[in-house]
mmCIF file of N, CA and C in Angstrom:
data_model
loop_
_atom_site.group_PDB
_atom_site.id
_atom_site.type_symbol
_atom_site.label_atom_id
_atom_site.label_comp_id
_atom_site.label_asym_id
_atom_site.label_seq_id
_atom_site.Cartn_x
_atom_site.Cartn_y
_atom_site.Cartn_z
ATOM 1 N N UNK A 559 68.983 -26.914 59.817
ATOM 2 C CA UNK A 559 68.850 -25.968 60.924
ATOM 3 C C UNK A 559 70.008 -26.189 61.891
ATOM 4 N N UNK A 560 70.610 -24.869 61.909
ATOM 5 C CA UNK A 560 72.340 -25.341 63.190
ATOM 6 C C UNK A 560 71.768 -24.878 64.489
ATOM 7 N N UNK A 561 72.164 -25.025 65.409
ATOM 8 C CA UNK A 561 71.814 -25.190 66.626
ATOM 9 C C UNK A 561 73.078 -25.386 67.574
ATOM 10 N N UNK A 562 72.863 -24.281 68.355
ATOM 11 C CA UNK A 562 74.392 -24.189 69.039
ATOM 12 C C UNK A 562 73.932 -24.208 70.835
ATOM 13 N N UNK A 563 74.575 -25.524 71.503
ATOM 14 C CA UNK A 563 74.199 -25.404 72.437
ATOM 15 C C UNK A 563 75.819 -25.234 73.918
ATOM 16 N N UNK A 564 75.631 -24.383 74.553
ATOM 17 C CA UNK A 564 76.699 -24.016 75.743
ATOM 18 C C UNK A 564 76.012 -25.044 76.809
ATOM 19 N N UNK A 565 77.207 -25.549 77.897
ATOM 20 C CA UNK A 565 76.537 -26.248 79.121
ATOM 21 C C UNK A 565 77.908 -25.950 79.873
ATOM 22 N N UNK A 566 77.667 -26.772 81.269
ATOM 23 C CA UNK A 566 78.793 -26.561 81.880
ATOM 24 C C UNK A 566 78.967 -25.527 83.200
ATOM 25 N N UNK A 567 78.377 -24.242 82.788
ATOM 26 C CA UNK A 567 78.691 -23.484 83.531
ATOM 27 C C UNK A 567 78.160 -23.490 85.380
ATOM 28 N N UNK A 568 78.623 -22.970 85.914
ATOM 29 C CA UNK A 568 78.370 -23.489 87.558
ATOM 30 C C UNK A 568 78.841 -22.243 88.378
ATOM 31 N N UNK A 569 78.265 -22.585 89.800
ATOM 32 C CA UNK A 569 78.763 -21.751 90.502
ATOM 33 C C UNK A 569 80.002 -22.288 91.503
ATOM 34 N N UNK A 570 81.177 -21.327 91.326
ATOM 35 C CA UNK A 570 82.455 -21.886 91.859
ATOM 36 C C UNK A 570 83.432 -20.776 92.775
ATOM 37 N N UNK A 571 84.094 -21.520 93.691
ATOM 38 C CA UNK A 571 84.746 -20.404 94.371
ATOM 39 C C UNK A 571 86.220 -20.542 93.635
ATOM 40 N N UNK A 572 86.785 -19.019 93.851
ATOM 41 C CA UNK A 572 87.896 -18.704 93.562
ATOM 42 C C UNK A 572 89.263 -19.402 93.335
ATOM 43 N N UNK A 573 89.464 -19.770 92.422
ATOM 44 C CA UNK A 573 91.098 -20.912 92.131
ATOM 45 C C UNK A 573 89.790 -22.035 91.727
ATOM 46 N N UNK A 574 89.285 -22.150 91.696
ATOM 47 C CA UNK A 574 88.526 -23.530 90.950
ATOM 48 C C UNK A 574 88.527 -23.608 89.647
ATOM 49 N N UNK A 575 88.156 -24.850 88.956
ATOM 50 C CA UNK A 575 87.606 -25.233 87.490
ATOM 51 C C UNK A 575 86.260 -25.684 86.981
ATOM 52 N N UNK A 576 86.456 -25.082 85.546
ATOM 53 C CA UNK A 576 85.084 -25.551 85.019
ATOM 54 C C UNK A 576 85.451 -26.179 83.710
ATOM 55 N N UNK A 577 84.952 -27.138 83.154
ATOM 56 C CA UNK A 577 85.159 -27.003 81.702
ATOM 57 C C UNK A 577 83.883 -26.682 80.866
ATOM 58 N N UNK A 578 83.831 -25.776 79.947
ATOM 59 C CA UNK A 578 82.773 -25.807 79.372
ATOM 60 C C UNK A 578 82.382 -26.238 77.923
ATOM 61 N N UNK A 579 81.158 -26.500 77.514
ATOM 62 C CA UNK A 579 81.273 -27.616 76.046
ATOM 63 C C UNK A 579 80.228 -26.479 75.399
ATOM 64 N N UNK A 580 80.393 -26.699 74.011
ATOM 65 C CA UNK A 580 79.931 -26.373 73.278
ATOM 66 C C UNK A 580 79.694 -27.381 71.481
ATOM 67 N N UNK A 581 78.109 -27.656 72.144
ATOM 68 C CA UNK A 581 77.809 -28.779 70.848
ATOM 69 C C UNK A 581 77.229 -27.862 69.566
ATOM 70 N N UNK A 582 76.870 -28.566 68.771
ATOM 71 C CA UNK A 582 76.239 -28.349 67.735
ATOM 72 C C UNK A 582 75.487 -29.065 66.796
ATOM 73 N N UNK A 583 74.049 -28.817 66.319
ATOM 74 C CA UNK A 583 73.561 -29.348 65.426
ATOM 75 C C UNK A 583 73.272 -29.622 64.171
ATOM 76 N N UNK A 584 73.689 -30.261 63.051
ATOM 77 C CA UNK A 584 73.666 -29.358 61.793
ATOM 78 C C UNK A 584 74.932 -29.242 60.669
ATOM 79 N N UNK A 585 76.087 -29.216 62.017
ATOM 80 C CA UNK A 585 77.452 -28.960 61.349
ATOM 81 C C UNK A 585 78.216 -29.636 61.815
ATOM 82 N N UNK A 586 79.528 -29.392 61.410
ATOM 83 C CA UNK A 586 80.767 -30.134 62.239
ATOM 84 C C UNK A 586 81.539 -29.423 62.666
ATOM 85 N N UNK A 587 81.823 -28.973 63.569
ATOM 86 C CA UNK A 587 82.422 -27.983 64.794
ATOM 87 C C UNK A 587 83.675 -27.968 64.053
ATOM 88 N N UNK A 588 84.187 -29.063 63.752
ATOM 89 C CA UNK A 588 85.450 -29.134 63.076
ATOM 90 C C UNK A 588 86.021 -28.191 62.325
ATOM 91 N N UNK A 589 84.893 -28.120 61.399
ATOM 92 C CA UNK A 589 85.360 -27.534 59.899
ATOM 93 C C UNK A 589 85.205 -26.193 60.098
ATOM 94 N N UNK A 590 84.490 -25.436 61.470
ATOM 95 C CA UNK A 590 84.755 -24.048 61.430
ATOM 96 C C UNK A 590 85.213 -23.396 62.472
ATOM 97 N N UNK A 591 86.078 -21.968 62.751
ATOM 98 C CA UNK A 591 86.535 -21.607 63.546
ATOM 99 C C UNK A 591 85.061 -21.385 64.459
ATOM 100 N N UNK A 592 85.811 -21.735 66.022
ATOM 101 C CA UNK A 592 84.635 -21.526 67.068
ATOM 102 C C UNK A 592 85.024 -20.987 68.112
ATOM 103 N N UNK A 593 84.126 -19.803 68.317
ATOM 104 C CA UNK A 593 84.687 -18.683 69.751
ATOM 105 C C UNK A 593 83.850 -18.429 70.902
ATOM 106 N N UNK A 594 84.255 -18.787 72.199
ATOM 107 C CA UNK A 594 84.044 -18.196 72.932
ATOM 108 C C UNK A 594 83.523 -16.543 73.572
ATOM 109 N N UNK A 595 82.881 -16.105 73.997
ATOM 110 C CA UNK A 595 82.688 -14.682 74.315
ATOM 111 C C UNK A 595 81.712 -14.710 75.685
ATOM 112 N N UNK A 596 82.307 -13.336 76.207
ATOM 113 C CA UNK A 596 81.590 -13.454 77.782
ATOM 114 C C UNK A 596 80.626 -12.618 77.669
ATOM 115 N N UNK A 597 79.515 -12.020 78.701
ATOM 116 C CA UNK A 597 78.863 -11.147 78.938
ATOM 117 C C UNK A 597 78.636 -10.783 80.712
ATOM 118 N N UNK A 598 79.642 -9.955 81.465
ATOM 119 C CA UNK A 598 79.161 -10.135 82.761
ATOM 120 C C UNK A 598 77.910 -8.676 82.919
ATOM 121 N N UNK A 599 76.979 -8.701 83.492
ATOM 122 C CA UNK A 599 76.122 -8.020 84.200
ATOM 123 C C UNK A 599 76.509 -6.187 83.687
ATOM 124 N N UNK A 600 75.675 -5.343 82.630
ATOM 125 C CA UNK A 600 76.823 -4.156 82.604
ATOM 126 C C UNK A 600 77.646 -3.965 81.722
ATOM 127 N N UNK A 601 77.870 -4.766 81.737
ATOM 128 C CA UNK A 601 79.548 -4.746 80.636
ATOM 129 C C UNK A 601 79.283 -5.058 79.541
ATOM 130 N N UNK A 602 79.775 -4.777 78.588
ATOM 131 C CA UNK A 602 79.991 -4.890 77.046
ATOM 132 C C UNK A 602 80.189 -6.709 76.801
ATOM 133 N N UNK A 603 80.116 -6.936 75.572
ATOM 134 C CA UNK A 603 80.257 -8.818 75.687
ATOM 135 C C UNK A 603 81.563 -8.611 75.276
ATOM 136 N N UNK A 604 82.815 -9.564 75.340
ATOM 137 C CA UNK A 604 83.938 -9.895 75.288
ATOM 138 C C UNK A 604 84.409 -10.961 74.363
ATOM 139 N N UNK A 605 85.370 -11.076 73.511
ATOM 140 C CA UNK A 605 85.410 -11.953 73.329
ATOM 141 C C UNK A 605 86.671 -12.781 74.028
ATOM 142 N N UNK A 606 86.747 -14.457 74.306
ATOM 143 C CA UNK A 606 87.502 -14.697 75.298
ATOM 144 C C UNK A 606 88.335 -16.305 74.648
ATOM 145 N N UNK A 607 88.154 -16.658 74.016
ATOM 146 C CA UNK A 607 89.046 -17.547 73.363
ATOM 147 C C UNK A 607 88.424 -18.202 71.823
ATOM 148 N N UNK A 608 89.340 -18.515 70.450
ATOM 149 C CA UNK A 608 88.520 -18.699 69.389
ATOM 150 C C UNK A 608 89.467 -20.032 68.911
ATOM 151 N N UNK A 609 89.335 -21.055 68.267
ATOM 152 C CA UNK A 609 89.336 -22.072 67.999
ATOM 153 C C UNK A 609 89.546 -22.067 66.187
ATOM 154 N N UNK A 610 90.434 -21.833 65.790
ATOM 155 C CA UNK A 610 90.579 -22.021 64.134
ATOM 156 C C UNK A 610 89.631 -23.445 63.510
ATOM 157 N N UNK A 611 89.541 -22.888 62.433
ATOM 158 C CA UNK A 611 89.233 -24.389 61.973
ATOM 159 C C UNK A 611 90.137 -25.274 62.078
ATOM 160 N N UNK A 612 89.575 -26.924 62.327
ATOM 161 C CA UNK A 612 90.323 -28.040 62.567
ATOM 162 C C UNK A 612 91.368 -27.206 63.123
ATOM 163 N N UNK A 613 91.379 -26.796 64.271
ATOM 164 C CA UNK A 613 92.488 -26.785 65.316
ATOM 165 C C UNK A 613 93.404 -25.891 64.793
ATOM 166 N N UNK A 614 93.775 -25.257 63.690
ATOM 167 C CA UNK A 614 94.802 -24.796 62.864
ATOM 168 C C UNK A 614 95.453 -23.612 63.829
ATOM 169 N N UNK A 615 94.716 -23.070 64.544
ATOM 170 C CA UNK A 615 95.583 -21.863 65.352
ATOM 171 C C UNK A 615 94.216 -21.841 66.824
ATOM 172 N N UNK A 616 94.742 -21.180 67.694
ATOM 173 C CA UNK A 616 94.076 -21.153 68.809
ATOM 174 C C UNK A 616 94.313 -19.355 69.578
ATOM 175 N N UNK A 617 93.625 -18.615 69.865
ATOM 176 C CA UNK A 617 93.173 -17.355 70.344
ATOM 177 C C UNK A 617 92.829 -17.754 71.587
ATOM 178 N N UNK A 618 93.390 -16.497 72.824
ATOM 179 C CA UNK A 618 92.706 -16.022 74.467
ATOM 180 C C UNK A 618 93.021 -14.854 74.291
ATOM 181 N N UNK A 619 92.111 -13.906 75.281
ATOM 182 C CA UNK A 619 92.364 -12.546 75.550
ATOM 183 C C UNK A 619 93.299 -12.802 76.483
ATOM 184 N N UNK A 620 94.073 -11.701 76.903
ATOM 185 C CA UNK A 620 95.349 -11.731 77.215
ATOM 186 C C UNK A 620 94.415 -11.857 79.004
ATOM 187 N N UNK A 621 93.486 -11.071 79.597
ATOM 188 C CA UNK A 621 93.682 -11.914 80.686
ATOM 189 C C UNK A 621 92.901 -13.283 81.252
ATOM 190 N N UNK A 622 92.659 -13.963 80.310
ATOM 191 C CA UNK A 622 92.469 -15.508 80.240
ATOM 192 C C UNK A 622 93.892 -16.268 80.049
ATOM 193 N N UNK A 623 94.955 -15.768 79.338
ATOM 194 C CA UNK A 623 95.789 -16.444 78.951
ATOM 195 C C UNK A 623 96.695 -17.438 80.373
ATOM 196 N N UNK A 624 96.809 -18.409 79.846
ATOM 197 C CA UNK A 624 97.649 -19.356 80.860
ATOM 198 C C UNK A 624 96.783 -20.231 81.842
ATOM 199 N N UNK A 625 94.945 -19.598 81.796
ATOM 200 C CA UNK A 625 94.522 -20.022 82.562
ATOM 201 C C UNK A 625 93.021 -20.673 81.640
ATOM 202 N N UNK A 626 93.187 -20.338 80.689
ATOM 203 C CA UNK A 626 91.180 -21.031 79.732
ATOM 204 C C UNK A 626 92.262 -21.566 78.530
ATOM 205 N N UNK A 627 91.657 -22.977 77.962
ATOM 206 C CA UNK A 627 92.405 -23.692 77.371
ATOM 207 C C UNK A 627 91.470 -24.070 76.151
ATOM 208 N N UNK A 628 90.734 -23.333 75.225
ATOM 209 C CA UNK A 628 90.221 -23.895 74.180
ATOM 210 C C UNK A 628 90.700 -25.413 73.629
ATOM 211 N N UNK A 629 89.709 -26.005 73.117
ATOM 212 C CA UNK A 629 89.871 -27.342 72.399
ATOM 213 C C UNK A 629 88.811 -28.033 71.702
ATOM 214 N N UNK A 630 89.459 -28.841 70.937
ATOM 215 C CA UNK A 630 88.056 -29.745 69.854
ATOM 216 C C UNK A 630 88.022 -31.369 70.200
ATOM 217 N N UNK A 631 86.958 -32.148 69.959
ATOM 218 C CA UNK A 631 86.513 -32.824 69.762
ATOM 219 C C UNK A 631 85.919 -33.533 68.528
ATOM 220 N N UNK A 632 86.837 -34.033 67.855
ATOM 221 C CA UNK A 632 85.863 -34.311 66.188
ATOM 222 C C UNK A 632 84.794 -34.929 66.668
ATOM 223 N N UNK A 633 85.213 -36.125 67.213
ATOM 224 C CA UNK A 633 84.484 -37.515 67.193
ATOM 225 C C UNK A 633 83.020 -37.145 67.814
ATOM 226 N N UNK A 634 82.960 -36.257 69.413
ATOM 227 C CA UNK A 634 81.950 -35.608 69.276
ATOM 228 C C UNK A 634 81.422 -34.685 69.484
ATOM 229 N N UNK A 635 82.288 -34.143 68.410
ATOM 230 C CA UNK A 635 81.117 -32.728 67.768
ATOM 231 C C UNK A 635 81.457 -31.318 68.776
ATOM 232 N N UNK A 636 82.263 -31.367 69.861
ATOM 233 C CA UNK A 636 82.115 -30.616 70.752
ATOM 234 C C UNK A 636 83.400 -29.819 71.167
ATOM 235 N N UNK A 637 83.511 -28.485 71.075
ATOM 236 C CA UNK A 637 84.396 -27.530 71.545
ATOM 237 C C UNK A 637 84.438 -27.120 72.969
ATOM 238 N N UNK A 638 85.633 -27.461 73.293
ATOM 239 C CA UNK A 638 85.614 -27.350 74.966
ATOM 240 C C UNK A 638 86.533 -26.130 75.332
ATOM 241 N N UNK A 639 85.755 -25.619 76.633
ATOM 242 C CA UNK A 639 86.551 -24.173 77.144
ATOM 243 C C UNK A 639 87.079 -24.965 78.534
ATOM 244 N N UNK A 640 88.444 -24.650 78.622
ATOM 245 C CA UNK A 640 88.796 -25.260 79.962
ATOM 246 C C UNK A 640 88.739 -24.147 80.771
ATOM 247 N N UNK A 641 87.942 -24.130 81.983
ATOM 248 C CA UNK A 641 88.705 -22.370 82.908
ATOM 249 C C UNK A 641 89.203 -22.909 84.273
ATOM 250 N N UNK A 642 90.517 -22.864 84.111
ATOM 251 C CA UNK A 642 91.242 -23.055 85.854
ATOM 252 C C UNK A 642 91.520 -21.760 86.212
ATOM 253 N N UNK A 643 91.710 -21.806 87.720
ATOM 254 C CA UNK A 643 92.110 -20.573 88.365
ATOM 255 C C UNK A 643 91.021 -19.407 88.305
ATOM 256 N N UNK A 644 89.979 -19.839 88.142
ATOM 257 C CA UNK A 644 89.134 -19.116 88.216
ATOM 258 C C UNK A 644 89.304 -17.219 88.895
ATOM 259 N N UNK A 645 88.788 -16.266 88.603
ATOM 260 C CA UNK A 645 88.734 -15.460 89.659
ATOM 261 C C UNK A 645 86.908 -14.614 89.406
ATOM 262 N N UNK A 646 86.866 -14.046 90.735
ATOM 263 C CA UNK A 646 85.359 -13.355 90.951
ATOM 264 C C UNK A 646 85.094 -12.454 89.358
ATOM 265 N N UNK A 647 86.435 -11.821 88.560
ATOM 266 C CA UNK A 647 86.035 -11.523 87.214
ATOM 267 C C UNK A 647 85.783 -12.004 86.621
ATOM 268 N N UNK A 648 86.149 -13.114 86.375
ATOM 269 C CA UNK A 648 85.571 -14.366 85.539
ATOM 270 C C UNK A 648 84.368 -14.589 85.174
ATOM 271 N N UNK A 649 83.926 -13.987 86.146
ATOM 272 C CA UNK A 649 81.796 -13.945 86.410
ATOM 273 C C UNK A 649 81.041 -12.950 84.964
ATOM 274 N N UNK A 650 79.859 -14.541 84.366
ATOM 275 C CA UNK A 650 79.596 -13.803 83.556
ATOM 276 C C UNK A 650 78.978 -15.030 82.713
ATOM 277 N N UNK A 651 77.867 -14.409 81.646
ATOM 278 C CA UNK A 651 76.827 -15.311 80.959
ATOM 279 C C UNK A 651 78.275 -15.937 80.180
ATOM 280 N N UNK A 652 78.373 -17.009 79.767
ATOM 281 C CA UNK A 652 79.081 -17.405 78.103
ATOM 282 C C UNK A 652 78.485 -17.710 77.089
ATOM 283 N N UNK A 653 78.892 -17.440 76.009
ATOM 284 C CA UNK A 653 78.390 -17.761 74.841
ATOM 285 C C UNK A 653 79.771 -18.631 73.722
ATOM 286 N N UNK A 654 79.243 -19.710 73.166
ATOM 287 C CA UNK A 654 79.734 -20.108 72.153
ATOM 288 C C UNK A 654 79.196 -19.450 70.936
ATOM 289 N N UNK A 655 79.722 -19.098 70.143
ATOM 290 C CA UNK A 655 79.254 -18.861 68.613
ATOM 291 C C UNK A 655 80.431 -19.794 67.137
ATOM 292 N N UNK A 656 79.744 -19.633 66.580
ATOM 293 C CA UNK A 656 80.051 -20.527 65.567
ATOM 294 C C UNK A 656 80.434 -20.120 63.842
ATOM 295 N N UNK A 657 81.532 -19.753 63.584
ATOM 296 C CA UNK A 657 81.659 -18.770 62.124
ATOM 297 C C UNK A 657 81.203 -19.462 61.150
ATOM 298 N N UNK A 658 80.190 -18.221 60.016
ATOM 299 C CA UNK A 658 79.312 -18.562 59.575
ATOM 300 C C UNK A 658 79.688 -19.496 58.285
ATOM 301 N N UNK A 659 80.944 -19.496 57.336
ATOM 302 C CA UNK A 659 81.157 -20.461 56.659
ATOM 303 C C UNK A 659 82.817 -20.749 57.480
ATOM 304 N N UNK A 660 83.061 -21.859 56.608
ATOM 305 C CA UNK A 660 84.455 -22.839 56.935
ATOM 306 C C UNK A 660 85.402 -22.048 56.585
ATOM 307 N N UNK A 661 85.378 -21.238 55.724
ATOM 308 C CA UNK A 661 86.593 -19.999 55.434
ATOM 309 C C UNK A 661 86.976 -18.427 56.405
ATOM 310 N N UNK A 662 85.679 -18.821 57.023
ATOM 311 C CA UNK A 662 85.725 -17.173 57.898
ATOM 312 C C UNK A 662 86.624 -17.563 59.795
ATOM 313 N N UNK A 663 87.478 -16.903 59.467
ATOM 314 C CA UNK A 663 88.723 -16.755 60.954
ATOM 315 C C UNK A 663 87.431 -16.345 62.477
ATOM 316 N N UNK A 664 88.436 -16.609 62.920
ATOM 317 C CA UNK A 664 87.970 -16.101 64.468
ATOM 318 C C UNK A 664 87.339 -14.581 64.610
ATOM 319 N N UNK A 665 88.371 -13.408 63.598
ATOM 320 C CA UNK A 665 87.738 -12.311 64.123
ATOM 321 C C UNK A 665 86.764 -11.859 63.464
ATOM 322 N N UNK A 666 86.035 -12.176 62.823
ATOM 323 C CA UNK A 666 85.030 -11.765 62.222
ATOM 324 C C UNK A 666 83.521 -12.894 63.078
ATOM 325 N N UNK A 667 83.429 -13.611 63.380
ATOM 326 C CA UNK A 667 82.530 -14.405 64.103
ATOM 327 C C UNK A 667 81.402 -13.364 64.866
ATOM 328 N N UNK A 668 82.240 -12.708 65.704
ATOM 329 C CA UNK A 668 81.271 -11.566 66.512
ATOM 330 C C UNK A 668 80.077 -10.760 65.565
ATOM 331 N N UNK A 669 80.445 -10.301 64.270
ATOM 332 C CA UNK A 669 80.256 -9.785 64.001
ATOM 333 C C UNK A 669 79.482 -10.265 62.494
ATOM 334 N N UNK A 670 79.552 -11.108 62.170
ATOM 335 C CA UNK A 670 79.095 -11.947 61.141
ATOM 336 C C UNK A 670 78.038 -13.506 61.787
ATOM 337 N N UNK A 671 78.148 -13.886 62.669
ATOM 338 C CA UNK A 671 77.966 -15.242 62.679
ATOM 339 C C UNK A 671 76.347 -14.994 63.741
ATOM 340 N N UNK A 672 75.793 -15.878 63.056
ATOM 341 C CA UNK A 672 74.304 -16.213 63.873
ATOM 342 C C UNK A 672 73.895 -17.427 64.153
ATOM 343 N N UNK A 673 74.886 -18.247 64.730
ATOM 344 C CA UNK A 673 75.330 -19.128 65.384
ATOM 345 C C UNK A 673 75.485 -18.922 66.473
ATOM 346 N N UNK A 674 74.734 -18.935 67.161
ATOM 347 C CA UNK A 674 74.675 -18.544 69.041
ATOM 348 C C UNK A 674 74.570 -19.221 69.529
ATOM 349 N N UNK A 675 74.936 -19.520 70.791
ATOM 350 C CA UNK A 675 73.627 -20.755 71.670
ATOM 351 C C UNK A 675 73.397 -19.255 72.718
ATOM 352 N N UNK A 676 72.398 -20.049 73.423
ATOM 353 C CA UNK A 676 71.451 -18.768 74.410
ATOM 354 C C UNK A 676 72.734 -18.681 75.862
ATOM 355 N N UNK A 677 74.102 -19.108 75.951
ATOM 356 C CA UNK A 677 74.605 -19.410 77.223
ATOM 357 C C UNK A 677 75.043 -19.886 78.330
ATOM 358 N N UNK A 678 76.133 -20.120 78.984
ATOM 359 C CA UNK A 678 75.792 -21.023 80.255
ATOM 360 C C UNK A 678 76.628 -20.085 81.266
ATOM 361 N N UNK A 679 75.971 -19.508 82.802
ATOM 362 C CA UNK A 679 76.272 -18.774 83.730
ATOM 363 C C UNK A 679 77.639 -19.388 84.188
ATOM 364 N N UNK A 680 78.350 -18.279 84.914
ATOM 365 C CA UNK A 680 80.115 -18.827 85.322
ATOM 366 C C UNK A 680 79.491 -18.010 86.443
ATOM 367 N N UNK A 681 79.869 -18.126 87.331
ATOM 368 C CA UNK A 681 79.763 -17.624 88.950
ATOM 369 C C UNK A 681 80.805 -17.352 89.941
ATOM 370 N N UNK A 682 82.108 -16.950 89.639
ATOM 371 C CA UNK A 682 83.258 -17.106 90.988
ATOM 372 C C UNK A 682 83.245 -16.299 92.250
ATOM 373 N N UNK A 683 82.467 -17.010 92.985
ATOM 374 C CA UNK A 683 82.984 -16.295 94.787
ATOM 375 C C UNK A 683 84.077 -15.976 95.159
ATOM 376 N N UNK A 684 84.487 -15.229 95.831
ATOM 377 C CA UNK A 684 85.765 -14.789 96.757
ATOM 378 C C UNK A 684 85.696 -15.572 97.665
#
């Protein structure tokens, strides 16, 4: 049974950081590409940075870029979202998801993978 859990998220004012983690039960984060995706209030879900397997290539939407820093953790188990520079758009549920075998890329995850965790809230004040 895999089990995908998000933490991290907080409420923060504007130009701040968060990092956020994403564990898992079951598998090894390693061996498969792992993506990020937002959901703010309204809006359609997003996807916002994806993680190749074992590190092999790394994905941001262009306006995350320079500022959310995907990364892995073999040892434990855990994919980290860095977010500096926060801004009030930024605001919004996250979700980690997890592609469903070791061969499947970043863009298909959304749309294939049932590997969820339930979220962790991002909050940026002005």
């Amino acid at each position: 049974q895999v089990q995908v859990v998000e933490s991290g998220g907080a409420s923060v004012q504007a130009g701040g950081s968060l990092r956020l983690s994403c564990t898992a039960s079951g598998l090894t984060l390693d061996d498969y590409a792992v993506a990020w995706f937002r959901q703010a209030p309204g809006e359609e879900r997003e996807g916002v940075s994806c993680r190749g397997w074992r590190g092999e290539y790394a994905w941001h939407r262009d306006s995350v870029k320079g500022r959310f820093t995907i990364s892995g953790d073999k040892d434990k188990n855990v994919v980290y979202l860095q977010l500096e520079n926060l801004k009030p758009e930024d605001t919004a549920m996250y979700y980690c998801a997890v592609a469903q075998r070791p061969d499947r890329k970043c863009s298909v995850i959304e749309y294939e993978s049932k590997w969820w965790g339930q979220g962790t809230q991002v909050t940026v004040s002005s």
